[in-house]
PDB file of C-alpha atoms in Angstrom:
ATOM      1  CA  UNK K   1     -53.791  48.471  36.220  1.00 46.00           C
ATOM      2  CA  UNK K   2     -56.766  50.604  35.033  1.00 49.00           C
ATOM      3  CA  UNK K   3     -59.287  52.084  37.402  1.00 49.00           C
ATOM      4  CA  UNK K   4     -61.950  49.684  36.165  1.00 49.00           C
ATOM      5  CA  UNK K   5     -59.797  46.541  36.801  1.00 48.00           C
ATOM      6  CA  UNK K   6     -60.665  44.916  40.091  1.00 47.00           C
ATOM      7  CA  UNK K   7     -58.360  42.987  42.434  1.00 44.00           C
ATOM      8  CA  UNK K   8     -60.015  39.740  41.342  1.00 48.00           C
ATOM      9  CA  UNK K   9     -59.199  40.525  37.705  1.00 50.00           C
ATOM     10  CA  UNK K  10     -55.566  41.150  38.632  1.00 43.00           C
ATOM     11  CA  UNK K  11     -55.320  37.799  40.394  1.00 43.00           C
ATOM     12  CA  UNK K  12     -56.843  36.010  37.424  1.00 50.00           C
ATOM     13  CA  UNK K  13     -54.359  37.699  35.066  1.00 51.00           C
ATOM     14  CA  UNK K  14     -51.307  36.716  37.160  1.00 48.00           C
ATOM     15  CA  UNK K  15     -48.833  34.307  35.460  1.00 49.00           C
ATOM     16  CA  UNK K  16     -49.626  30.661  36.132  1.00 51.00           C
ATOM     17  CA  UNK K  17     -45.958  29.985  36.993  1.00 46.00           C
ATOM     18  CA  UNK K  18     -46.411  31.710  40.306  1.00 47.00           C
ATOM     19  CA  UNK K  19     -49.255  29.391  41.171  1.00 49.00           C
ATOM     20  CA  UNK K  20     -47.301  26.330  40.089  1.00 50.00           C
ATOM     21  CA  UNK K  21     -44.310  27.399  42.172  1.00 53.00           C
ATOM     22  CA  UNK K  22     -46.559  27.908  45.142  1.00 60.00           C
ATOM     23  CA  UNK K  23     -48.077  24.447  44.675  1.00 68.00           C
ATOM     24  CA  UNK K  24     -44.619  22.834  44.499  1.00 66.00           C
ATOM     25  CA  UNK K  25     -43.571  24.584  47.676  1.00 68.00           C
ATOM     26  CA  UNK K  26     -46.676  23.287  49.415  1.00 69.00           C
ATOM     27  CA  UNK K  27     -45.924  19.731  48.196  1.00 73.00           C
ATOM     28  CA  UNK K  28     -42.358  19.921  49.477  1.00 64.00           C
ATOM     29  CA  UNK K  29     -43.542  21.222  52.818  1.00 70.00           C
ATOM     30  CA  UNK K  30     -46.129  18.452  53.057  1.00 73.00           C
ATOM     31  CA  UNK K  31     -43.532  15.820  52.225  1.00 68.00           C
ATOM     32  CA  UNK K  32     -41.149  17.190  54.851  1.00 66.00           C
ATOM     33  CA  UNK K  33     -43.927  17.223  57.405  1.00 68.00           C
ATOM     34  CA  UNK K  34     -44.834  13.622  56.542  1.00 68.00           C
ATOM     35  CA  UNK K  35     -41.226  12.505  56.973  1.00 63.00           C
ATOM     36  CA  UNK K  36     -40.987  14.313  60.266  1.00 66.00           C
ATOM     37  CA  UNK K  37     -44.210  12.682  61.446  1.00 70.00           C
ATOM     38  CA  UNK K  38     -42.943   9.226  60.459  1.00 65.00           C
ATOM     39  CA  UNK K  39     -39.645   9.852  62.231  1.00 63.00           C
ATOM     40  CA  UNK K  40     -41.435  10.944  65.402  1.00 66.00           C
ATOM     41  CA  UNK K  41     -43.730   7.937  65.327  1.00 67.00           C
ATOM     42  CA  UNK K  42     -40.903   5.426  64.623  1.00 63.00           C
ATOM     43  CA  UNK K  43     -40.102   3.498  67.824  1.00 65.00           C
ATOM     44  CA  UNK K  44     -36.390   3.475  66.912  1.00 65.00           C
ATOM     45  CA  UNK K  45     -34.162   6.175  68.305  1.00 68.00           C
ATOM     46  CA  UNK K  46     -32.493   8.811  66.173  1.00 70.00           C
ATOM     47  CA  UNK K  47     -29.153   7.092  66.651  1.00 74.00           C
ATOM     48  CA  UNK K  48     -30.593   3.804  65.403  1.00 76.00           C
ATOM     49  CA  UNK K  49     -32.125   5.487  62.384  1.00 70.00           C
ATOM     50  CA  UNK K  50     -28.837   7.190  61.540  1.00 76.00           C
ATOM     51  CA  UNK K  51     -27.050   3.868  61.922  1.00 79.00           C
ATOM     52  CA  UNK K  52     -29.451   2.143  59.554  1.00 79.00           C
ATOM     53  CA  UNK K  53     -29.105   5.034  57.127  1.00 79.00           C
ATOM     54  CA  UNK K  54     -25.334   4.627  57.228  1.00 83.00           C
ATOM     55  CA  UNK K  55     -25.674   0.901  56.516  1.00 84.00           C
ATOM     56  CA  UNK K  56     -27.933   1.609  53.562  1.00 84.00           C
ATOM     57  CA  UNK K  57     -25.436   4.135  52.212  1.00 84.00           C
ATOM     58  CA  UNK K  58     -22.615   1.592  52.566  1.00 86.00           C
ATOM     59  CA  UNK K  59     -24.655  -0.977  50.652  1.00 86.00           C
ATOM     60  CA  UNK K  60     -25.383   1.605  48.000  1.00 86.00           C
ATOM     61  CA  UNK K  61     -21.670   2.372  47.631  1.00 86.00           C
ATOM     62  CA  UNK K  62     -20.885  -1.351  47.378  1.00 87.00           C
ATOM     63  CA  UNK K  63     -23.482  -1.790  44.650  1.00 87.00           C
ATOM     64  CA  UNK K  64     -22.047   1.207  42.780  1.00 87.00           C
ATOM     65  CA  UNK K  65     -18.515  -0.185  43.098  1.00 87.00           C
ATOM     66  CA  UNK K  66     -19.704  -3.561  41.771  1.00 87.00           C
ATOM     67  CA  UNK K  67     -21.389  -1.808  38.886  1.00 87.00           C
ATOM     68  CA  UNK K  68     -18.220   0.156  38.074  1.00 89.00           C
ATOM     69  CA  UNK K  69     -16.099  -2.998  38.218  1.00 89.00           C
ATOM     70  CA  UNK K  70     -18.533  -4.842  35.978  1.00 88.00           C
ATOM     71  CA  UNK K  71     -18.474  -1.975  33.521  1.00 87.00           C
ATOM     72  CA  UNK K  72     -14.651  -1.907  33.553  1.00 88.00           C
ATOM     73  CA  UNK K  73     -14.470  -5.694  33.098  1.00 88.00           C
ATOM     74  CA  UNK K  74     -16.839  -5.545  30.164  1.00 88.00           C
ATOM     75  CA  UNK K  75     -14.899  -2.674  28.594  1.00 87.00           C
ATOM     76  CA  UNK K  76     -11.633  -4.621  28.947  1.00 88.00           C
ATOM     77  CA  UNK K  77     -13.319  -7.701  27.468  1.00 87.00           C
ATOM     78  CA  UNK K  78     -14.579  -5.681  24.511  1.00 87.00           C
ATOM     79  CA  UNK K  79     -11.103  -4.249  23.867  1.00 88.00           C
ATOM     80  CA  UNK K  80      -9.510  -7.695  24.175  1.00 87.00           C
ATOM     81  CA  UNK K  81     -11.956  -9.183  21.679  1.00 86.00           C
ATOM     82  CA  UNK K  82     -11.271  -6.348  19.243  1.00 83.00           C
ATOM     83  CA  UNK K  83      -7.513  -6.784  19.676  1.00 83.00           C
ATOM     84  CA  UNK K  84      -7.690 -10.560  19.225  1.00 81.00           C
ATOM     85  CA  UNK K  85      -9.831 -10.111  16.130  1.00 81.00           C
ATOM     86  CA  UNK K  86      -7.277  -7.718  14.635  1.00 77.00           C
ATOM     87  CA  UNK K  87      -4.466 -10.193  15.358  1.00 77.00           C
ATOM     88  CA  UNK K  88      -6.399 -13.016  13.724  1.00 76.00           C
ATOM     89  CA  UNK K  89      -6.979 -10.897  10.639  1.00 75.00           C
ATOM     90  CA  UNK K  90      -3.279 -10.029  10.483  1.00 72.00           C
ATOM     91  CA  UNK K  91      -2.330 -13.695  10.801  1.00 73.00           C
ATOM     92  CA  UNK K  92      -4.767 -14.593   8.035  1.00 74.00           C
ATOM     93  CA  UNK K  93      -3.238 -11.972   5.766  1.00 72.00           C
ATOM     94  CA  UNK K  94       0.256 -13.205   6.605  1.00 74.00           C
ATOM     95  CA  UNK K  95      -0.719 -16.730   5.553  1.00 74.00           C
ATOM     96  CA  UNK K  96      -1.902 -15.423   2.188  1.00 74.00           C
ATOM     97  CA  UNK K  97       1.256 -13.352   1.757  1.00 74.00           C
ATOM     98  CA  UNK K  98       3.528 -16.277   2.603  1.00 74.00           C
ATOM     99  CA  UNK K  99       1.788 -18.343  -0.066  1.00 70.00           C
ATOM    100  CA  UNK K 100       2.678 -15.683  -2.657  1.00 77.00           C
ATOM    101  CA  UNK K 101       6.308 -15.177  -1.672  1.00 79.00           C
ATOM    102  CA  UNK K 102       7.488 -18.252  -3.578  1.00 76.00           C
ATOM    103  CA  UNK K 103       5.726 -16.924  -6.675  1.00 78.00           C
ATOM    104  CA  UNK K 104       7.575 -13.624  -6.366  1.00 79.00           C
ATOM    105  CA  UNK K 105      10.852 -15.514  -5.932  1.00 81.00           C
ATOM    106  CA  UNK K 106      10.198 -17.418  -9.166  1.00 79.00           C
ATOM    107  CA  UNK K 107       9.465 -14.189 -11.003  1.00 79.00           C
ATOM    108  CA  UNK K 108      12.688 -12.649  -9.709  1.00 78.00           C
ATOM    109  CA  UNK K 109      14.694 -15.687 -10.812  1.00 77.00           C
ATOM    110  CA  UNK K 110      13.106 -15.725 -14.263  1.00 76.00           C
ATOM    111  CA  UNK K 111      13.779 -12.009 -14.731  1.00 75.00           C
ATOM    112  CA  UNK K 112      17.410 -12.474 -13.650  1.00 76.00           C
ATOM    113  CA  UNK K 113      17.824 -15.450 -16.012  1.00 74.00           C
ATOM    114  CA  UNK K 114      16.321 -13.479 -18.891  1.00 70.00           C
ATOM    115  CA  UNK K 115      18.840 -10.699 -18.332  1.00 70.00           C
ATOM    116  CA  UNK K 116      21.661 -13.256 -18.565  1.00 71.00           C
ATOM    117  CA  UNK K 117      20.486 -14.767 -21.875  1.00 67.00           C
ATOM    118  CA  UNK K 118      21.899 -13.879 -25.261  1.00 58.00           C
ATOM    119  CA  UNK K 119      18.845 -12.600 -27.023  1.00 52.00           C
ATOM    120  CA  UNK K 120      20.554 -12.428 -30.415  1.00 53.00           C
ATOM    121  CA  UNK K 121      21.353 -16.129 -30.471  1.00 55.00           C
ATOM    122  CA  UNK K 122      17.828 -17.035 -29.404  1.00 57.00           C
ATOM    123  CA  UNK K 123      16.198 -14.579 -31.810  1.00 62.00           C
ATOM    124  CA  UNK K 124      14.054 -13.148 -29.042  1.00 62.00           C
ATOM    125  CA  UNK K 125      13.857  -9.754 -27.390  1.00 70.00           C
ATOM    126  CA  UNK K 126      15.134 -10.807 -24.011  1.00 68.00           C
ATOM    127  CA  UNK K 127      14.835  -7.273 -22.678  1.00 73.00           C
ATOM    128  CA  UNK K 128      11.131  -7.181 -23.488  1.00 75.00           C
ATOM    129  CA  UNK K 129      10.594 -10.551 -21.819  1.00 74.00           C
ATOM    130  CA  UNK K 130      12.444  -9.468 -18.687  1.00 75.00           C
ATOM    131  CA  UNK K 131      10.542  -6.184 -18.660  1.00 78.00           C
ATOM    132  CA  UNK K 132       7.208  -7.989 -18.886  1.00 78.00           C
ATOM    133  CA  UNK K 133       8.144 -10.287 -16.023  1.00 79.00           C
ATOM    134  CA  UNK K 134       9.158  -7.335 -13.883  1.00 81.00           C
ATOM    135  CA  UNK K 135       5.828  -5.637 -14.576  1.00 82.00           C
ATOM    136  CA  UNK K 136       4.022  -8.708 -13.241  1.00 81.00           C
ATOM    137  CA  UNK K 137       6.323  -8.895 -10.213  1.00 81.00           C
ATOM    138  CA  UNK K 138       5.851  -5.202  -9.431  1.00 82.00           C
ATOM    139  CA  UNK K 139       2.094  -5.572  -9.748  1.00 82.00           C
ATOM    140  CA  UNK K 140       2.160  -8.459  -7.255  1.00 82.00           C
ATOM    141  CA  UNK K 141       4.276  -6.407  -4.877  1.00 81.00           C
ATOM    142  CA  UNK K 142       1.864  -3.477  -5.095  1.00 82.00           C
ATOM    143  CA  UNK K 143      -0.984  -5.855  -4.310  1.00 80.00           C
ATOM    144  CA  UNK K 144       0.897  -7.079  -1.244  1.00 82.00           C
ATOM    145  CA  UNK K 145       1.592  -3.477  -0.236  1.00 83.00           C
ATOM    146  CA  UNK K 146      -2.144  -2.970   0.214  1.00 80.00           C
ATOM    147  CA  UNK K 147      -1.848  -5.461   3.085  1.00 79.00           C
ATOM    148  CA  UNK K 148       1.027  -3.492   4.602  1.00 83.00           C
ATOM    149  CA  UNK K 149       3.735  -5.808   3.218  1.00 86.00           C
ATOM    150  CA  UNK K 150       7.150  -4.241   2.549  1.00 89.00           C
ATOM    151  CA  UNK K 151      10.020  -5.740   0.589  1.00 89.00           C
ATOM    152  CA  UNK K 152      13.409  -5.942   2.323  1.00 92.00           C
ATOM    153  CA  UNK K 153      16.112  -5.896  -0.367  1.00 91.00           C
ATOM    154  CA  UNK K 154      18.278  -2.831   0.216  1.00 92.00           C
ATOM    155  CA  UNK K 155      22.067  -3.139  -0.078  1.00 92.00           C
ATOM    156  CA  UNK K 156      24.688  -1.007   1.621  1.00 91.00           C
ATOM    157  CA  UNK K 157      22.614  -0.820   4.796  1.00 93.00           C
ATOM    158  CA  UNK K 158      23.790  -2.006   8.215  1.00 93.00           C
ATOM    159  CA  UNK K 159      23.256  -5.709   8.803  1.00 94.00           C
ATOM    160  CA  UNK K 160      20.290  -6.319  11.097  1.00 93.00           C
ATOM    161  CA  UNK K 161      19.705  -9.915  12.219  1.00 93.00           C
ATOM    162  CA  UNK K 162      16.038  -9.091  12.694  1.00 93.00           C
ATOM    163  CA  UNK K 163      15.553  -8.504   8.969  1.00 94.00           C
ATOM    164  CA  UNK K 164      18.596 -10.229   7.447  1.00 95.00           C
ATOM    165  CA  UNK K 165      19.776 -13.825   7.283  1.00 94.00           C
ATOM    166  CA  UNK K 166      23.531 -13.847   6.553  1.00 94.00           C
ATOM    167  CA  UNK K 167      24.527 -16.885   4.500  1.00 94.00           C
ATOM    168  CA  UNK K 168      27.899 -15.616   3.303  1.00 92.00           C
ATOM    169  CA  UNK K 169      30.537 -13.099   4.337  1.00 91.00           C
ATOM    170  CA  UNK K 170      33.069 -11.215   2.233  1.00 92.00           C
ATOM    171  CA  UNK K 171      36.007  -9.022   3.137  1.00 87.00           C
ATOM    172  CA  UNK K 172      34.935  -5.393   3.022  1.00 79.00           C
ATOM    173  CA  UNK K 173      38.431  -4.349   1.917  1.00 77.00           C
ATOM    174  CA  UNK K 174      38.184  -6.577  -1.149  1.00 73.00           C
ATOM    175  CA  UNK K 175      34.733  -5.332  -2.171  1.00 69.00           C
ATOM    176  CA  UNK K 176      34.828  -2.772  -4.966  1.00 60.00           C
ATOM    177  CA  UNK K 177      33.414   0.553  -3.861  1.00 58.00           C
ATOM    178  CA  UNK K 178      33.655  -0.311  -0.182  1.00 56.00           C
ATOM    179  CA  UNK K 179      35.336   2.016   2.279  1.00 54.00           C
ATOM    180  CA  UNK K 180      37.017  -0.931   3.945  1.00 50.00           C
ATOM    181  CA  UNK K 181      34.557  -1.100   6.786  1.00 48.00           C
ATOM    182  CA  UNK K 182      34.296   1.103   9.847  1.00 53.00           C
ATOM    183  CA  UNK K 183      32.998   1.150  13.392  1.00 48.00           C
ATOM    184  CA  UNK K 184      29.398   0.853  12.233  1.00 69.00           C
ATOM    185  CA  UNK K 185      29.800  -2.902  11.755  1.00 84.00           C
ATOM    186  CA  UNK K 186      28.914  -5.233   8.899  1.00 91.00           C
ATOM    187  CA  UNK K 187      26.771  -4.106   5.985  1.00 92.00           C
ATOM    188  CA  UNK K 188      24.611  -5.861   3.430  1.00 94.00           C
ATOM    189  CA  UNK K 189      26.725  -6.367   0.310  1.00 93.00           C
ATOM    190  CA  UNK K 190      24.298  -8.439  -1.783  1.00 92.00           C
ATOM    191  CA  UNK K 191      20.723  -9.703  -1.441  1.00 93.00           C
ATOM    192  CA  UNK K 192      20.356 -13.299  -2.628  1.00 92.00           C
ATOM    193  CA  UNK K 193      16.691 -13.502  -1.793  1.00 90.00           C
ATOM    194  CA  UNK K 194      14.449 -10.600  -0.804  1.00 90.00           C
ATOM    195  CA  UNK K 195      12.808 -10.521   2.590  1.00 92.00           C
ATOM    196  CA  UNK K 196       9.356  -9.252   3.526  1.00 90.00           C
ATOM    197  CA  UNK K 197       7.864  -7.594   6.569  1.00 90.00           C
ATOM    198  CA  UNK K 198       4.373  -6.593   7.614  1.00 84.00           C
ATOM    199  CA  UNK K 199       4.371  -3.708  10.073  1.00 80.00           C
ATOM    200  CA  UNK K 200       6.590  -4.905  12.949  1.00 83.00           C
ATOM    201  CA  UNK K 201       6.298  -8.565  11.983  1.00 85.00           C
ATOM    202  CA  UNK K 202       9.018 -10.167   9.852  1.00 90.00           C
ATOM    203  CA  UNK K 203       7.369 -12.547   7.401  1.00 88.00           C
ATOM    204  CA  UNK K 204      10.715 -13.704   6.049  1.00 90.00           C
ATOM    205  CA  UNK K 205      14.219 -12.301   6.563  1.00 93.00           C
ATOM    206  CA  UNK K 206      16.261 -11.379   3.519  1.00 94.00           C
ATOM    207  CA  UNK K 207      18.996 -13.851   2.573  1.00 94.00           C
ATOM    208  CA  UNK K 208      22.119 -11.701   2.226  1.00 95.00           C
ATOM    209  CA  UNK K 209      25.874 -11.596   1.748  1.00 94.00           C
ATOM    210  CA  UNK K 210      27.543  -9.504   4.447  1.00 94.00           C
ATOM    211  CA  UNK K 211      30.615  -7.324   3.959  1.00 92.00           C
ATOM    212  CA  UNK K 212      32.766  -6.892   7.044  1.00 85.00           C
TER     213      UNK K 212
END
């Protein structure tokens, strides 16, 4: 501070925050004094006031618990609605897929029949016809794959009643290329009709011949 600056000038130049802090302190002190005055003038005893305060706190806690329960119930409801909606969508997709399975079966049968024909006697390129049919079938299967649909048609795998429907059984010892069976149990020797699955849901088990 310069020699020419007076005490009044110094006070005027002081940061306003100090004044605001001082004002807040005064307000807090006034509020505390008002509460103390009200408590002194209240005809109820201190014990009664503390008892009422405890009751109010209990009611507050009950209201908070109710609010938490309501929030939890709503959150569970929201999750259940989302889950049910997903299941309904999956069921709708499964209905569409099931409607197309017969078409894929027909394509498989036509391709197999074309392979068995004598193209020379019919004057047609049976191989080209069969190849074209397989292209259509593979395209349909790729379309179904976008809905999570998988084809079940592997041979040489262990028989699983969840995914396989055994309609015939052959002796493993008589099957060419078989090791005669072992402790692993029956295996799928031939697939007569492919099966389909969507995630963990089996849309249709594969119709198979089992070697045992």
